[in-house]
Structures are given as C-alpha cells and as structure tokens.
Amino acid sequence: MTFVMVEVDSTLFKKKFNHKFIKMNNSGNTLLAIIAGSAIGAALGILYAPDKGENTRKLIADQAAATRDNFTESAIDLKNRVATRVSDERETLDTRVESLVSDLSYKTEDVISTLEKKLAELKSKNKKLQKTV
C-alpha cells in the first residue's frame, strides 16, 4: 500500500470557501432586499391610498366579481357558439348524406334499367340463334 502526501494551500481553500459563502450571502441579501422592498411598498401604498381600506377592498371585490361574471358569460357564449356550429355542421352533413343516398338511388335505378335492357337484348339474340340452329 502506498500513501501519497498532498499539501493543500490553506489560503487558496479559504478564498474559494469564502467566495462561495459571499455568493450565498449576496443571494440572501438580495432576497432580503426584495422582501423588505415589498413590505415598504405595501406600507406606503396603504398610507398614501386615496380611499379607505374598506372601500378599496370593496372595489377589488367588485372588480373580481365583474371579471368572474365576464368570464362566465364568455364561457357560456363560447359553449353556445360551439353547440350552434356543431348543430349546423350536423345538419349540413345530414343533408349531404341524404343527397348522396338519393343520387346513388337514382344511379342504381339507371344501372338496373340499363342491365335489364341488355338482358332483354341478349335474350332476343339468344332466341334468334336458337331458331337458326
């Protein structure tokens, strides 16, 4: 078994460790500054608000209710438009299918008539051939 001695420069280790600590400390300071700024902004907003808190809360609640009502109306309107569109498309499809079936029925009748005429012609030719034999 071989042992290797490694010498570590303690100043380099301390610099790297302190650098990471400073980065973490800066992140913590930034977060703390954001929280403090938000709290100060909220406090100043309340202090300099042009209306009473009760009135402001009522205004916010009214706006939220109006937004909810608008959203509900929009959702109902969208549902009705989709239902109407589906119904219209269903009627259009039904009309197309009926038209296709009707066209096929007429064409089938034409084909049957043509086949009956050909059959009659063939029977006639067959009779003529049997008489000559």
Short mmCIF file of C-alpha atoms in Angstrom, two decimals:
data_model
loop_
_atom_site.label_atom_id
_atom_site.label_comp_id
_atom_site.label_asym_id
_atom_site.label_seq_id
_atom_site.Cartn_x
_atom_site.Cartn_y
_atom_site.Cartn_z
CA MET A 1 0.00 0.00 0.00
CA THR A 2 1.34 3.39 -0.99
CA PHE A 3 0.45 6.66 0.67
CA VAL A 4 0.72 9.95 -1.12
CA MET A 5 1.10 13.12 0.81
CA VAL A 6 -0.76 16.07 -0.66
CA GLU A 7 -0.16 19.53 0.61
CA VAL A 8 -3.14 21.85 0.44
CA ASP A 9 -2.67 25.55 0.25
CA SER A 10 -4.94 26.73 3.04
CA THR A 11 -5.17 30.29 1.72
CA LEU A 12 -6.47 29.04 -1.63
CA PHE A 13 -9.03 26.83 0.16
CA LYS A 14 -10.17 29.73 2.33
CA LYS A 15 -10.53 32.04 -0.68
CA LYS A 16 -12.68 29.53 -2.55
CA PHE A 17 -14.79 28.78 0.52
CA ASN A 18 -15.21 32.46 1.31
CA HIS A 19 -16.09 33.19 -2.34
CA LYS A 20 -18.92 30.63 -2.23
CA PHE A 21 -20.05 31.97 1.12
CA ILE A 22 -20.08 35.51 -0.27
CA LYS A 23 -22.17 34.37 -3.26
CA MET A 24 -24.67 32.68 -0.95
CA ASN A 25 -24.64 35.71 1.30
CA ASN A 26 -25.31 38.01 -1.68
CA SER A 27 -28.27 35.84 -2.70
CA GLY A 28 -29.62 36.03 0.82
CA ASN A 29 -29.14 39.79 0.87
CA THR A 30 -30.94 40.13 -2.47
CA LEU A 31 -33.87 38.07 -1.24
CA LEU A 32 -33.99 40.08 1.98
CA ALA A 33 -33.91 43.35 -0.02
CA ILE A 34 -36.79 42.17 -2.23
CA ILE A 35 -38.90 41.21 0.79
CA ALA A 36 -38.12 44.46 2.59
CA GLY A 37 -38.87 46.49 -0.54
CA SER A 38 -42.19 44.74 -0.98
CA ALA A 39 -43.15 45.35 2.64
CA ILE A 40 -42.16 49.02 2.44
CA GLY A 41 -44.06 49.42 -0.85
CA ALA A 42 -47.18 47.84 0.61
CA ALA A 43 -46.97 50.01 3.71
CA LEU A 44 -46.53 53.18 1.64
CA GLY A 45 -49.39 52.14 -0.63
CA ILE A 46 -51.68 51.74 2.35
CA LEU A 47 -50.55 55.02 3.92
CA TYR A 48 -50.98 57.05 0.74
CA ALA A 49 -54.08 55.28 -0.58
CA PRO A 50 -56.68 57.80 -1.79
CA ASP A 51 -59.53 55.88 -0.20
CA LYS A 52 -60.29 53.92 2.95
CA GLY A 53 -59.18 50.28 3.11
CA GLU A 54 -62.80 49.14 3.33
CA ASN A 55 -63.67 50.99 0.14
CA THR A 56 -60.55 49.70 -1.60
CA ARG A 57 -61.38 46.09 -0.59
CA LYS A 58 -64.95 46.59 -1.84
CA LEU A 59 -63.64 47.96 -5.14
CA ILE A 60 -61.29 44.98 -5.52
CA ALA A 61 -64.13 42.56 -4.68
CA ASP A 62 -66.45 44.27 -7.19
CA GLN A 63 -63.80 44.11 -9.89
CA ALA A 64 -63.17 40.43 -9.12
CA ALA A 65 -66.92 39.71 -9.32
CA ALA A 66 -67.22 41.62 -12.60
CA THR A 67 -64.26 39.72 -14.03
CA ARG A 68 -65.78 36.41 -12.90
CA ASP A 69 -69.13 37.36 -14.47
CA ASN A 70 -67.44 38.37 -17.74
CA PHE A 71 -65.52 35.11 -17.78
CA THR A 72 -68.72 33.14 -17.11
CA GLU A 73 -70.58 34.99 -19.87
CA SER A 74 -67.71 34.40 -22.27
CA ALA A 75 -67.65 30.70 -21.43
CA ILE A 76 -71.41 30.39 -21.92
CA ASP A 77 -71.21 32.33 -25.20
CA LEU A 78 -68.40 30.09 -26.42
CA LYS A 79 -70.36 26.97 -25.44
CA ASN A 80 -73.44 28.23 -27.31
CA ARG A 81 -71.42 29.12 -30.41
CA VAL A 82 -69.77 25.70 -30.43
CA ALA A 83 -73.13 23.96 -29.95
CA THR A 84 -74.66 26.01 -32.78
CA ARG A 85 -71.71 25.27 -35.06
CA VAL A 86 -71.90 21.54 -34.29
CA SER A 87 -75.64 21.55 -34.92
CA ASP A 88 -75.20 23.41 -38.22
CA GLU A 89 -72.45 21.03 -39.31
CA ARG A 90 -74.60 18.03 -38.33
CA GLU A 91 -77.50 19.38 -40.41
CA THR A 92 -75.15 20.02 -43.33
CA LEU A 93 -73.76 16.51 -43.02
CA ASP A 94 -77.26 15.00 -42.83
CA THR A 95 -78.27 16.96 -45.94
CA ARG A 96 -75.18 15.81 -47.80
CA VAL A 97 -75.75 12.18 -46.82
CA GLU A 98 -79.39 12.36 -47.93
CA SER A 99 -78.33 13.92 -51.22
CA LEU A 100 -75.68 11.25 -51.74
CA VAL A 101 -78.13 8.43 -50.95
CA SER A 102 -80.70 9.97 -53.30
CA ASP A 103 -78.13 10.31 -56.10
CA LEU A 104 -76.98 6.74 -55.55
CA SER A 105 -80.58 5.54 -55.60
CA TYR A 106 -81.20 7.23 -58.97
CA LYS A 107 -77.94 5.90 -60.36
CA THR A 108 -78.74 2.42 -59.10
CA GLU A 109 -82.10 2.61 -60.86
CA ASP A 110 -80.34 3.73 -64.05
CA VAL A 111 -77.87 0.85 -63.80
CA ILE A 112 -80.66 -1.67 -63.19
CA SER A 113 -82.64 -0.29 -66.16
CA THR A 114 -79.58 -0.49 -68.40
CA LEU A 115 -78.86 -4.05 -67.25
CA GLU A 116 -82.49 -5.08 -67.85
CA LYS A 117 -82.31 -3.67 -71.42
CA LYS A 118 -79.06 -5.53 -72.08
CA LEU A 119 -80.59 -8.72 -70.68
CA ALA A 120 -83.62 -8.32 -72.95
CA GLU A 121 -81.31 -7.77 -75.95
CA LEU A 122 -79.28 -10.85 -75.05
CA LYS A 123 -82.44 -12.95 -74.66
CA SER A 124 -83.62 -11.73 -78.06
CA LYS A 125 -80.31 -12.59 -79.71
CA ASN A 126 -80.33 -15.96 -77.93
CA LYS A 127 -83.81 -16.75 -79.34
CA LYS A 128 -82.68 -15.81 -82.85
CA LEU A 129 -79.64 -18.02 -82.50
CA GLN A 130 -81.73 -20.96 -81.24
CA LYS A 131 -84.16 -20.62 -84.18
CA THR A 132 -81.31 -20.75 -86.68
CA VAL A 133 -79.76 -23.83 -85.23
#
